[in-house]
PDB file of C-alpha atoms in Angstrom:
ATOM      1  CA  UNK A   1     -12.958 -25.200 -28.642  1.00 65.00           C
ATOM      2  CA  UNK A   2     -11.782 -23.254 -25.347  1.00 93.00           C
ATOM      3  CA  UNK A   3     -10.539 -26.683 -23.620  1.00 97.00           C
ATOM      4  CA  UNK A   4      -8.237 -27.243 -26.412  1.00 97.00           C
ATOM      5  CA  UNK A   5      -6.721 -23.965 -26.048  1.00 98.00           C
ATOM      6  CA  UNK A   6      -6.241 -24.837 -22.507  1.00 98.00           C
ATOM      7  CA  UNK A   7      -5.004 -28.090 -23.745  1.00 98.00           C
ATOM      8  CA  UNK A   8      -2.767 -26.727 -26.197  1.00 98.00           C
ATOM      9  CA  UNK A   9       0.913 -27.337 -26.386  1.00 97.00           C
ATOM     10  CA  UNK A  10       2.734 -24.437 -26.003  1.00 98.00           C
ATOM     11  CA  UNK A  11      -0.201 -23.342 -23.027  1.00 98.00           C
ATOM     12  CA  UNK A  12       0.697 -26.322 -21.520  1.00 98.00           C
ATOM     13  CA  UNK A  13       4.605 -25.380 -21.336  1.00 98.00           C
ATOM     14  CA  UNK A  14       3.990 -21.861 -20.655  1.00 98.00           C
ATOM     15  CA  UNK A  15       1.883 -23.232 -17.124  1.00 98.00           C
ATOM     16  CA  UNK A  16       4.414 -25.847 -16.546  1.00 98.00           C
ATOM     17  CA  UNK A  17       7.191 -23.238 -16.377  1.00 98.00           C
ATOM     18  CA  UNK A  18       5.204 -21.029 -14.524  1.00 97.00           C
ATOM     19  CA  UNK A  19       4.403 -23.376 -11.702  1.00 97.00           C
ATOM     20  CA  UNK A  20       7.851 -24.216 -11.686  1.00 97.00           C
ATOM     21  CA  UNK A  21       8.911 -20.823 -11.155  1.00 96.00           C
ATOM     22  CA  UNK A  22       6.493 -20.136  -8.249  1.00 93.00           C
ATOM     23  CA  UNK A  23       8.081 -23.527  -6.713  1.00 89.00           C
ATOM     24  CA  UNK A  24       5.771 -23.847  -3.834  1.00 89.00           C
ATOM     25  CA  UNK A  25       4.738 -26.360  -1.567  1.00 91.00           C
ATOM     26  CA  UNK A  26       3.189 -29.947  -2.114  1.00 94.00           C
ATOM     27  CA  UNK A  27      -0.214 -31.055  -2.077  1.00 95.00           C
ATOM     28  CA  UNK A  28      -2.180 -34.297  -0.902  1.00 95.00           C
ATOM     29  CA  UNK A  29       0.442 -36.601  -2.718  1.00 95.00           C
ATOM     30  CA  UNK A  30       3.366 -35.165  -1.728  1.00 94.00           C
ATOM     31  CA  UNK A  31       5.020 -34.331  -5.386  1.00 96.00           C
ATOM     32  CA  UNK A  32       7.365 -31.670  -5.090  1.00 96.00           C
ATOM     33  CA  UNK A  33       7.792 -29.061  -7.798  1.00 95.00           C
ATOM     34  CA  UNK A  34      11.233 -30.861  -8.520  1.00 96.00           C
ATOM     35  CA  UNK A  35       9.444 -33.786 -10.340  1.00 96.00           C
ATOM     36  CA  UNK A  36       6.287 -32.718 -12.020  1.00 97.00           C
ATOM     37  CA  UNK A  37       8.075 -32.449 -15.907  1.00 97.00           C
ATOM     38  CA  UNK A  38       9.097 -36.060 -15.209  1.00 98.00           C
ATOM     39  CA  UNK A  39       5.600 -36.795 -13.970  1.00 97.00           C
ATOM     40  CA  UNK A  40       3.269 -35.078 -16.768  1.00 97.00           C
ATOM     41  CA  UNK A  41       5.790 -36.320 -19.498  1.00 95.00           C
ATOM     42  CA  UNK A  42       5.000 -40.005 -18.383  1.00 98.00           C
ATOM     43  CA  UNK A  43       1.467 -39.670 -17.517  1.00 98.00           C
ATOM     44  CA  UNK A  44       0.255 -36.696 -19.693  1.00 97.00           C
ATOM     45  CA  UNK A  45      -1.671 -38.465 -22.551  1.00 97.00           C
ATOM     46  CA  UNK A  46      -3.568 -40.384 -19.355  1.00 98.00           C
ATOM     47  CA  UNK A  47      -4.527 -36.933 -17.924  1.00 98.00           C
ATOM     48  CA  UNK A  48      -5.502 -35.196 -21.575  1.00 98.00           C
ATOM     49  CA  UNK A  49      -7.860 -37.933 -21.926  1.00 98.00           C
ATOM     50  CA  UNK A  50      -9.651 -38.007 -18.638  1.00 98.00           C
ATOM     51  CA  UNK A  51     -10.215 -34.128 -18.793  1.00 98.00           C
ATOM     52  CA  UNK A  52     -11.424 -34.301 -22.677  1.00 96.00           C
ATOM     53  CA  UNK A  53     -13.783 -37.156 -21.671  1.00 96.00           C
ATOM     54  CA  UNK A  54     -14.850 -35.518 -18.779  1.00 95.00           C
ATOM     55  CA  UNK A  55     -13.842 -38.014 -15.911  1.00 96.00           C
ATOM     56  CA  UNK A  56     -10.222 -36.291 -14.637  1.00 97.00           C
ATOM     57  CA  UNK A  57     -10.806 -35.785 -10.832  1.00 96.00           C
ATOM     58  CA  UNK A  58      -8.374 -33.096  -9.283  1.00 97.00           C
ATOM     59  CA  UNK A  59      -6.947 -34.046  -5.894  1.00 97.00           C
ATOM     60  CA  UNK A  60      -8.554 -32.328  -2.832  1.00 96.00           C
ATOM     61  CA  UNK A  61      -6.732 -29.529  -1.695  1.00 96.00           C
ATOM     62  CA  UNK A  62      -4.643 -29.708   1.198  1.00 95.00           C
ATOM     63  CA  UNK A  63      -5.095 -27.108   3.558  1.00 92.00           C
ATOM     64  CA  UNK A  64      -2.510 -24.499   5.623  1.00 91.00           C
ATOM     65  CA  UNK A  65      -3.044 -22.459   7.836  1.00 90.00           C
ATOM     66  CA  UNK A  66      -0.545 -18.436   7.642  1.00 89.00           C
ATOM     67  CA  UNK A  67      -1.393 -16.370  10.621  1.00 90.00           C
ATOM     68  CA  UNK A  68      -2.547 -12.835   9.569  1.00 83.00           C
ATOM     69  CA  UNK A  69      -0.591 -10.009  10.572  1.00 81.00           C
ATOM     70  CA  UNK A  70      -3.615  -8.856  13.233  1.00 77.00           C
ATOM     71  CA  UNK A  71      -4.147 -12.465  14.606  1.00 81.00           C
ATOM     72  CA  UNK A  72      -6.101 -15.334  13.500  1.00 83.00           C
ATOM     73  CA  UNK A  73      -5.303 -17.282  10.748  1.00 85.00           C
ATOM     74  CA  UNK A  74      -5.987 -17.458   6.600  1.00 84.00           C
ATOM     75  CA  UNK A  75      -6.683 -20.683   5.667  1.00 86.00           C
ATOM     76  CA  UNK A  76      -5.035 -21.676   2.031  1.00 91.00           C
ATOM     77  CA  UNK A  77      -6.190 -25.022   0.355  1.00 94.00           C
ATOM     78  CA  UNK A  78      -2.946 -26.096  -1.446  1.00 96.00           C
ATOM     79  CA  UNK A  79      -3.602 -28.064  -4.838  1.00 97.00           C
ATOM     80  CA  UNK A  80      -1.446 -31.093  -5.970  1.00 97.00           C
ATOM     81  CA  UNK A  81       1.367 -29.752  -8.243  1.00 98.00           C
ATOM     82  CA  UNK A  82      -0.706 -31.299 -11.198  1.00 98.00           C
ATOM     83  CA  UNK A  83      -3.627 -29.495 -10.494  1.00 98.00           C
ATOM     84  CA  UNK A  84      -1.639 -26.237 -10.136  1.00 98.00           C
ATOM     85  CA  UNK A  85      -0.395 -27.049 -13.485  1.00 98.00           C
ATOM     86  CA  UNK A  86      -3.962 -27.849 -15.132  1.00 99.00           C
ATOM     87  CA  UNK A  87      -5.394 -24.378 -13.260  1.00 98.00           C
ATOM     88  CA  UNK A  88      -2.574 -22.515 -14.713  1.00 98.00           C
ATOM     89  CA  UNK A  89      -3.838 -23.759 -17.673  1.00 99.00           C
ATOM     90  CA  UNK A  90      -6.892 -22.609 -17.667  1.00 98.00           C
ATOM     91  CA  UNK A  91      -6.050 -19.474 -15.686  1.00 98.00           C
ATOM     92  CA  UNK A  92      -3.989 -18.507 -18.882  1.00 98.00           C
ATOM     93  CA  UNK A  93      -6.404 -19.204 -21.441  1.00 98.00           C
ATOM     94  CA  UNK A  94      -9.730 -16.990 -19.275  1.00 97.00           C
ATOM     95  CA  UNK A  95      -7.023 -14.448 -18.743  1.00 97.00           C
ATOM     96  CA  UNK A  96      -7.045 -13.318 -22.829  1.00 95.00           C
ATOM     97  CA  UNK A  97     -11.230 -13.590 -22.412  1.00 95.00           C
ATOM     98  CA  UNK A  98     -11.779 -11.735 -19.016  1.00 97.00           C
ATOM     99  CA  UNK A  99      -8.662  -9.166 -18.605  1.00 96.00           C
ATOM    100  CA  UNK A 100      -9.723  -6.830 -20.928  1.00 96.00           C
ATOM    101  CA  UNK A 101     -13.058  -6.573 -19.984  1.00 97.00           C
ATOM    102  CA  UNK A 102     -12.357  -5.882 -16.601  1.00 98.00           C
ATOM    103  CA  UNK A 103     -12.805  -2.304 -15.119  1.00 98.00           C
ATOM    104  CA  UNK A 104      -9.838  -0.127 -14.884  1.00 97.00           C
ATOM    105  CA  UNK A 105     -10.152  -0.092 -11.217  1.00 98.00           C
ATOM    106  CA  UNK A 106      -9.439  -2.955 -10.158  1.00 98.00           C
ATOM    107  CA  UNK A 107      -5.694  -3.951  -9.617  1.00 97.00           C
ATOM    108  CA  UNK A 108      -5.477  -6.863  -7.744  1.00 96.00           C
ATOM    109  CA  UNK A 109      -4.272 -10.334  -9.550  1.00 94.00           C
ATOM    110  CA  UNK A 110      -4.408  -8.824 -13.107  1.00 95.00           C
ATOM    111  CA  UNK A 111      -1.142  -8.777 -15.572  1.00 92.00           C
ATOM    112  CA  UNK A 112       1.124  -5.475 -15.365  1.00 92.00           C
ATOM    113  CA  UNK A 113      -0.902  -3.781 -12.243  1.00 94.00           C
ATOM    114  CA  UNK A 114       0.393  -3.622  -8.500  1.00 93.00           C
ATOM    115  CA  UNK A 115      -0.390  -2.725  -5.191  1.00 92.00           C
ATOM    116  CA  UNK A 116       1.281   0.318  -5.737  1.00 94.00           C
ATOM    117  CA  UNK A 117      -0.867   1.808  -8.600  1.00 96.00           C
ATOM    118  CA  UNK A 118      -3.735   1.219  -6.454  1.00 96.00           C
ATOM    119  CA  UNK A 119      -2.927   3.244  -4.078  1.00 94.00           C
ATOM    120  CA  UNK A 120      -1.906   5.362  -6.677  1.00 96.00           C
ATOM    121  CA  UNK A 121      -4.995   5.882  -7.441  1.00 97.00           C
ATOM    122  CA  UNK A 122      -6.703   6.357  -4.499  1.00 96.00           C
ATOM    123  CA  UNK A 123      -4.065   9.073  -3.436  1.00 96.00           C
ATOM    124  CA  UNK A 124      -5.676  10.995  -6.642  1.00 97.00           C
ATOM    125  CA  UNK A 125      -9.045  10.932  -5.555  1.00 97.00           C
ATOM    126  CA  UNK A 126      -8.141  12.377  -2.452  1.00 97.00           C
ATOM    127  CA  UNK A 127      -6.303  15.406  -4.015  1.00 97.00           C
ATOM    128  CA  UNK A 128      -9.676  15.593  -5.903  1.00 98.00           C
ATOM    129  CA  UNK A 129     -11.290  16.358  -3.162  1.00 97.00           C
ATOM    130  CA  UNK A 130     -12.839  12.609  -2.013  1.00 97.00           C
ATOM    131  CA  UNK A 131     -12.140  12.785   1.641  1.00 97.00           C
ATOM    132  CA  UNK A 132     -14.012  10.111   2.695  1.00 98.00           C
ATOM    133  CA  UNK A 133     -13.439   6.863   2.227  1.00 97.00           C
ATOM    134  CA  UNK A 134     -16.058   3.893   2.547  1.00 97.00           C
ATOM    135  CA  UNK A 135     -13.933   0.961   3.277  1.00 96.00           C
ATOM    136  CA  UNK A 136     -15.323  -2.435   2.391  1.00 93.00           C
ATOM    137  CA  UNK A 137     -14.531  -5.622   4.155  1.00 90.00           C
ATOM    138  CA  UNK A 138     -15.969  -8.922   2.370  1.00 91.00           C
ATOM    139  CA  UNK A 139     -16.072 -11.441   5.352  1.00 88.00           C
ATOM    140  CA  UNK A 140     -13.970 -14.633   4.350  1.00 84.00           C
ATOM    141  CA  UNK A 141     -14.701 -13.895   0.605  1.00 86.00           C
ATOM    142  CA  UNK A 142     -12.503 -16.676  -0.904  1.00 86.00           C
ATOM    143  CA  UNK A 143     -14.401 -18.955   1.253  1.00 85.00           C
ATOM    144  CA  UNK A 144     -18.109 -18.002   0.641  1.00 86.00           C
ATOM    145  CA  UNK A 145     -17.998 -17.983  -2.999  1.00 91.00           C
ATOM    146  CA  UNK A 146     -21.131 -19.223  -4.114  1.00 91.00           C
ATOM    147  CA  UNK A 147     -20.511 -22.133  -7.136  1.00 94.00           C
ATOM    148  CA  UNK A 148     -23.801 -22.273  -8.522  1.00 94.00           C
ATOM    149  CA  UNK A 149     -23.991 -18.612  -9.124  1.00 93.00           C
ATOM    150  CA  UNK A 150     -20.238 -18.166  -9.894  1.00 95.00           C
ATOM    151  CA  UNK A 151     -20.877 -21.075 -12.775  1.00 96.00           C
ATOM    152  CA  UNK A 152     -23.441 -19.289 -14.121  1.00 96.00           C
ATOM    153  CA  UNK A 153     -21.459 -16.247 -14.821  1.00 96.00           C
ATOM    154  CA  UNK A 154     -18.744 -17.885 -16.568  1.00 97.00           C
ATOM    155  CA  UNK A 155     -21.079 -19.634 -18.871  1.00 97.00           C
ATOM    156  CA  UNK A 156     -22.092 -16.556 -20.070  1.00 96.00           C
ATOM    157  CA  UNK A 157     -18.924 -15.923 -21.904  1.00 96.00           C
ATOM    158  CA  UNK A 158     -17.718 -19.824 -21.764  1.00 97.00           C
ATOM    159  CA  UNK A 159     -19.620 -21.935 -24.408  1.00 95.00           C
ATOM    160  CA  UNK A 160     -17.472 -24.991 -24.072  1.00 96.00           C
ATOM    161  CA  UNK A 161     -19.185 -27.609 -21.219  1.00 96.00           C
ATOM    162  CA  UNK A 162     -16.036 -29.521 -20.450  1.00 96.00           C
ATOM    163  CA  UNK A 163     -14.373 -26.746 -19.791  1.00 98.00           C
ATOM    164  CA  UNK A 164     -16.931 -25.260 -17.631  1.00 98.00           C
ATOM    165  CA  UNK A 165     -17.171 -29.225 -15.865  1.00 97.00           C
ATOM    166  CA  UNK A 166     -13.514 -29.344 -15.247  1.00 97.00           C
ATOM    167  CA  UNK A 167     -13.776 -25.288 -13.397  1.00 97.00           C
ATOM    168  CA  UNK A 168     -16.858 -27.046 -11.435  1.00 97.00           C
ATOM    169  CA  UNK A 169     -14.762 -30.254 -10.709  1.00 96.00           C
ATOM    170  CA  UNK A 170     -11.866 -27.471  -9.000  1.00 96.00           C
ATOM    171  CA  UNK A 171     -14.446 -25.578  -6.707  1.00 95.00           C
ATOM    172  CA  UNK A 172     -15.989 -28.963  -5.595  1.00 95.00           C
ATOM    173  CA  UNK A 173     -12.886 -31.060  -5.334  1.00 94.00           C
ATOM    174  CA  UNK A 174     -12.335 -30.531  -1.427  1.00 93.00           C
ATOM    175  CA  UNK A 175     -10.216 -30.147   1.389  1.00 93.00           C
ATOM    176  CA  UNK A 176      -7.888 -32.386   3.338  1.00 93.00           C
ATOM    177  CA  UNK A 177      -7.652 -31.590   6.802  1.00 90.00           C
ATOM    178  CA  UNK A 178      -4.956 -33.201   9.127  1.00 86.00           C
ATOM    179  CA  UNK A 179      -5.834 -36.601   7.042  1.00 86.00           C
ATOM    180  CA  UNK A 180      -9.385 -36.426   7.078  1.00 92.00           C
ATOM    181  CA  UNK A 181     -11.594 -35.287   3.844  1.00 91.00           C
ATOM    182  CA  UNK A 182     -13.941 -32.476   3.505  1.00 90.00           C
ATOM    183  CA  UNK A 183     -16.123 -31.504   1.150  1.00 90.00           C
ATOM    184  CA  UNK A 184     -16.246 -27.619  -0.308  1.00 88.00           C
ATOM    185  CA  UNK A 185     -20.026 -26.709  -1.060  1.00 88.00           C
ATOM    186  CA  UNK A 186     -19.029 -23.195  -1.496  1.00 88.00           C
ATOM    187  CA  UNK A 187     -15.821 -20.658  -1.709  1.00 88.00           C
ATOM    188  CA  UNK A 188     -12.893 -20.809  -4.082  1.00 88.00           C
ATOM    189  CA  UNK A 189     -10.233 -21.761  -1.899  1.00 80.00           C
ATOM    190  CA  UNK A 190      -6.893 -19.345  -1.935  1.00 87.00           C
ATOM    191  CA  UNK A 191      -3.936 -21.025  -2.852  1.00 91.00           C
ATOM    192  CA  UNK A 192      -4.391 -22.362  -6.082  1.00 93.00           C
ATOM    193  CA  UNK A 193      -3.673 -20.316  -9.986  1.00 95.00           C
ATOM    194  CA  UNK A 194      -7.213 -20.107 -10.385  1.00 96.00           C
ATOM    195  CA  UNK A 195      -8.510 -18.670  -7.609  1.00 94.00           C
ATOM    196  CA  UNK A 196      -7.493 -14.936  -7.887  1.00 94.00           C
ATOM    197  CA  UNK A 197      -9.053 -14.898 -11.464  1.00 96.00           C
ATOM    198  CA  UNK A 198     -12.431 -16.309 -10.514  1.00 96.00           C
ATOM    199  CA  UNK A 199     -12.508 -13.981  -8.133  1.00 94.00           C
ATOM    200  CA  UNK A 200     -12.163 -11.180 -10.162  1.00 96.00           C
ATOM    201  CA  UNK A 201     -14.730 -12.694 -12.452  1.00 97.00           C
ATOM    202  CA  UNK A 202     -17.459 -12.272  -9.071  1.00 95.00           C
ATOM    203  CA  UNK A 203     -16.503  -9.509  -8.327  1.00 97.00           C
ATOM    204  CA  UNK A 204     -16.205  -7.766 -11.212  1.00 98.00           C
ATOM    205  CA  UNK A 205     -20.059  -7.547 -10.889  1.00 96.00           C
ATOM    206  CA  UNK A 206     -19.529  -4.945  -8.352  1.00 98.00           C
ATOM    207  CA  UNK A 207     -16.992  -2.864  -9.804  1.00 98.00           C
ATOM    208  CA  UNK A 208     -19.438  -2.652 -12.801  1.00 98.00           C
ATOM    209  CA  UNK A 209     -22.087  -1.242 -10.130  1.00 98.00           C
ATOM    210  CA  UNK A 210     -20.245   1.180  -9.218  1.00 98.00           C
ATOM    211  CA  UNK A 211     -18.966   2.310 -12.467  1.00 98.00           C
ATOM    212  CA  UNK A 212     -22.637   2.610 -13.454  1.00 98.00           C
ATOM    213  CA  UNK A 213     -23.127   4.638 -10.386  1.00 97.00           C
ATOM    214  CA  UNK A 214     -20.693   6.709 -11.107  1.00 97.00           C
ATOM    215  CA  UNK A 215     -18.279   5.985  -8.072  1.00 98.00           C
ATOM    216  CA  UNK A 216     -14.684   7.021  -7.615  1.00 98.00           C
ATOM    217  CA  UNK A 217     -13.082   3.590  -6.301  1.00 98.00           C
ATOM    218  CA  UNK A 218     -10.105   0.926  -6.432  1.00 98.00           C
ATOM    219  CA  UNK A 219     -10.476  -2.782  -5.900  1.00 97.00           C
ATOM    220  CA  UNK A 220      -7.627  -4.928  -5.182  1.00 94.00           C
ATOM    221  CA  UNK A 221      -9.128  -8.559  -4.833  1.00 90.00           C
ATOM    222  CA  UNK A 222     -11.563  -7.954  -2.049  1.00 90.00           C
ATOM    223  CA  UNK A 223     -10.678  -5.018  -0.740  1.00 89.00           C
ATOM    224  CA  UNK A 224     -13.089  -2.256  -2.428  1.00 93.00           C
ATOM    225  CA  UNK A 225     -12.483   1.098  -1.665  1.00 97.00           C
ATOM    226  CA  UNK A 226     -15.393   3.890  -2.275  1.00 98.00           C
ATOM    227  CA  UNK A 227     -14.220   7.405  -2.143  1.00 98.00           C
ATOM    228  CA  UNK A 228     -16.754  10.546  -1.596  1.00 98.00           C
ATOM    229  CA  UNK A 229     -16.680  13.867  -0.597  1.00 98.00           C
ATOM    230  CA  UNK A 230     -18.513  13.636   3.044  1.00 98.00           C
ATOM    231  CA  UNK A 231     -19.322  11.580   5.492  1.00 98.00           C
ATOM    232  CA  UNK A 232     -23.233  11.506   4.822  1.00 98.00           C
ATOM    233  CA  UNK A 233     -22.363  10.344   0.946  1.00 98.00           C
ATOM    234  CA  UNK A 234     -19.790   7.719   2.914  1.00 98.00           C
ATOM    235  CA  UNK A 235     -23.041   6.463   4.683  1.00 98.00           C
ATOM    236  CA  UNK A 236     -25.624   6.341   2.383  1.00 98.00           C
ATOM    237  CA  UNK A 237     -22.994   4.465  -0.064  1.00 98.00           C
ATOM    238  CA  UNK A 238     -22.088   1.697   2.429  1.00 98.00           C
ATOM    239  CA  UNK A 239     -25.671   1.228   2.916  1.00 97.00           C
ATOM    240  CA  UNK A 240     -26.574   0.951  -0.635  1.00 97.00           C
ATOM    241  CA  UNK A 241     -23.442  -0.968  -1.942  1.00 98.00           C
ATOM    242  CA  UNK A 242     -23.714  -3.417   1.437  1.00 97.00           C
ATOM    243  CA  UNK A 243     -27.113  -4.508   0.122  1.00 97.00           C
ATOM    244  CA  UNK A 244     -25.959  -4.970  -3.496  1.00 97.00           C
ATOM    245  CA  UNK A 245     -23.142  -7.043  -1.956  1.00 96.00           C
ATOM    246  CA  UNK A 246     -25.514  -8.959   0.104  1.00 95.00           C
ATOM    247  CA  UNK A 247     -28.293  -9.687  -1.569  1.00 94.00           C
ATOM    248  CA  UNK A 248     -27.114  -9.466  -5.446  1.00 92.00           C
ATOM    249  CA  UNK A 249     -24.012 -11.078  -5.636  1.00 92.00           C
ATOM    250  CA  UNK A 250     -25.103 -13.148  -2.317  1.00 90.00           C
ATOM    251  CA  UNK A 251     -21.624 -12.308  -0.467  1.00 93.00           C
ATOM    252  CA  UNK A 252     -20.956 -10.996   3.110  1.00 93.00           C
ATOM    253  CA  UNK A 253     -20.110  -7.936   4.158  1.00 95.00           C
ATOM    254  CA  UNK A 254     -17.905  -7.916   7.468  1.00 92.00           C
ATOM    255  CA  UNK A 255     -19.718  -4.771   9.405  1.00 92.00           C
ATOM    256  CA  UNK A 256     -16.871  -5.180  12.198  1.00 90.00           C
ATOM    257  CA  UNK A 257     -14.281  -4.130   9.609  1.00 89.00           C
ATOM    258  CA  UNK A 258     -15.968  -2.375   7.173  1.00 94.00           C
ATOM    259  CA  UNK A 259     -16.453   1.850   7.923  1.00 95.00           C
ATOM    260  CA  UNK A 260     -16.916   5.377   6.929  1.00 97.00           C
ATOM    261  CA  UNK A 261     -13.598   7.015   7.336  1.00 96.00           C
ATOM    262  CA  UNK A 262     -11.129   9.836   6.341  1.00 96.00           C
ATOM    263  CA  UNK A 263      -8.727   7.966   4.559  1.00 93.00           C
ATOM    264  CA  UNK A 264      -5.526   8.449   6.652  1.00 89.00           C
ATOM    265  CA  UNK A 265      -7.301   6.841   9.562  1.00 89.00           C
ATOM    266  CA  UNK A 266      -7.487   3.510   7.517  1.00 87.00           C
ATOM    267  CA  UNK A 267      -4.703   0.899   5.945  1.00 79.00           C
ATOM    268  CA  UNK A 268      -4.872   0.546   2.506  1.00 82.00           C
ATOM    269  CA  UNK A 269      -3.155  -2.260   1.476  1.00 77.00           C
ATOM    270  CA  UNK A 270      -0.529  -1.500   4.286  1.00 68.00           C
ATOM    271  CA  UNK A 271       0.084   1.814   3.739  1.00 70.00           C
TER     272      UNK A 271
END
C-alpha cells in the first residue's frame, strides 16, 4: 500500500517541484535540474514499473567534498536528479508516519522547526538552572549508519517490502569517486532528500532514552545536547548515554569533541 502512496500522482508532483526548487547540482549522469520534467514525463511509466517490480537500480551517488568551517572536509554523496526525485518521494510519504511520533526535542530536518528554536530551548534550561551542558559529538554519523539495523527499525512501522527494498537499494547504491565506483556497506550518505529523515528515524532511539530518563535536552540532527545541574551529573551522563550510543544503537561517539561544559564555553549550532 505505502509504495503507492509514494507512487501517487500528486506525491509525485509535489517532489518534482520540490527538487526543482532546491535546484542543486548534478549527479553521475550529468542531468541538470533544468531537464528532469522533460525526462520523467518520457521515461516515467519505465521507472514506475522497475520500482513496483522491484528491479529499479538508483545511480551511485556522486561524491563532493565542502570544507568545514574548522578544517577538513564533509563529504556529500550527490544523487542523480531522478533519484532525488524518487527520495523526495518517499521522504514525503515517511514524513506523515514518523513526524509526529518524534520527540519534541529534536529540531533538526523536521517541518516548521529551526535552528533557532533549538537554541531556544536550550537557553530555557539554562535559566532553569541546567548549567552544565554534556555536549555530544557522533563521529561521522551520516557515514556509520548501520543498514541492517537501520532496516530493521523501519520495518517496524513499514509493512510494505518493496518499499522497504527500494530504501535498502538507496543506502547500498554507492559512491562514485573521481570515476571510479565504490560500494557503501554502511552510512546514509548526506546529500540526498532522504537522508536527514532516516536519520532522525536512528536517532530518535536516543532521544526516546533520554526522555525515559528524564533528561532536559535538544537534538538537532546529530548534535545532542544534555543539560544538568553540575558537573558530576554532566559526567556520569556522558558516561551512561556514550555507552547507550555505542553499544545500543552501535554508533560512535567522537571523545575528542564531545565534553562536560558550562554552556557558554561551547557552540551550539554557531551561536
Amino acid at each position: 500500500m505505502m509504495l503507492n502512496q509514494v507512487l501517487a500522482k500528486d506525491n509525485m508532483l509535489l517532489a518534482l517541484k520540490r527538487v526543482e526548487r532546491n535546484k542543486g547540482k548534478h549527479g553521475v549522469d550529468m542531468m541538470p535540474v533544468q531537464t528532469l520534467r522533460k525526462h520523467i514525463l518520457e521515461n516515467w511509466s519505465t521507472i514506475k514499473t522497475q520500482i513496483i517490480e522491484g528491479t529499479y537500480q538508483p545511480q551511485p551517488v556522486r561524491r563532493v567534498e565542502i570544507p568545514k568551517p574548522d578544517g577538513g572536509v564533509r563529504l556529500l554523496g550527490i544523487p542523480t536528479v531522478t533519484d532525488r526525485l524518487i527520495q523526495q518521494a518517499i521522504s514525503q510519504i515517511l514524513t506523515k508516519v514518523y513526524d509526529s511520533t518524534f520527540s519534541e526535542f529534536s529540531y533538526g530536518f523536521r517541518p516548521n522547526r529551526s535552528a533557532h528554536d533549538a537554541v531556544r530551548q536550550a537557553k530555557s534550561y539554562i535559566e532553569e538552572g541546567y548549567r552544565w551542558v554534556v555536549d555530544m559529538d557522533l563521529e561521522k554519523f551520516f557515514d556509520k549508519v548501520n543498514h541492517d539495523r537501520l532496516m530493521a527499525t523501519l520495518a517496524k512501522r513499514i509493512k510494505d517490502r518493496n518499499l522497504l527494498g527500494l530504501i535498502r537499494s538507496y543506502l547500498q547504491s554507492g559512491v562514485m569517486i573521481g570515476g571510479v565506483f565504490s560500494r557503501t556497506e554502511e552510512g546514509t550518505p548526506q546529500g540526498g532528500p532522504l537522508s536527514p529523515l532516516l536519520s532522525n528515524i536512528v536517532l530518535d532511539e536516543l532521544d526516546k532514552e533520554l526522555e525515559s530518563r528524564g533528561h532536559r535536552f535538544v537534538r538537532y540532527a546529530d548534535d545532542s545536547n544534555i543539560y544538568v545541574k553540575s558537573r558530576r551529573a554532566g559526567e556520569r551522563t556522558m558516561k551512561s548515554i556514550q555507552h547507550f550510543i555505542e553499544s545500543k544503537l552501535r554508533l560512535k561517539v567522537n571523545e575528542g569533541k564531545s565534553a562536560v561544559a558550562r554552556p557558554w564555553e561551547r557552540k551550539f549550532l554557531g551561536f
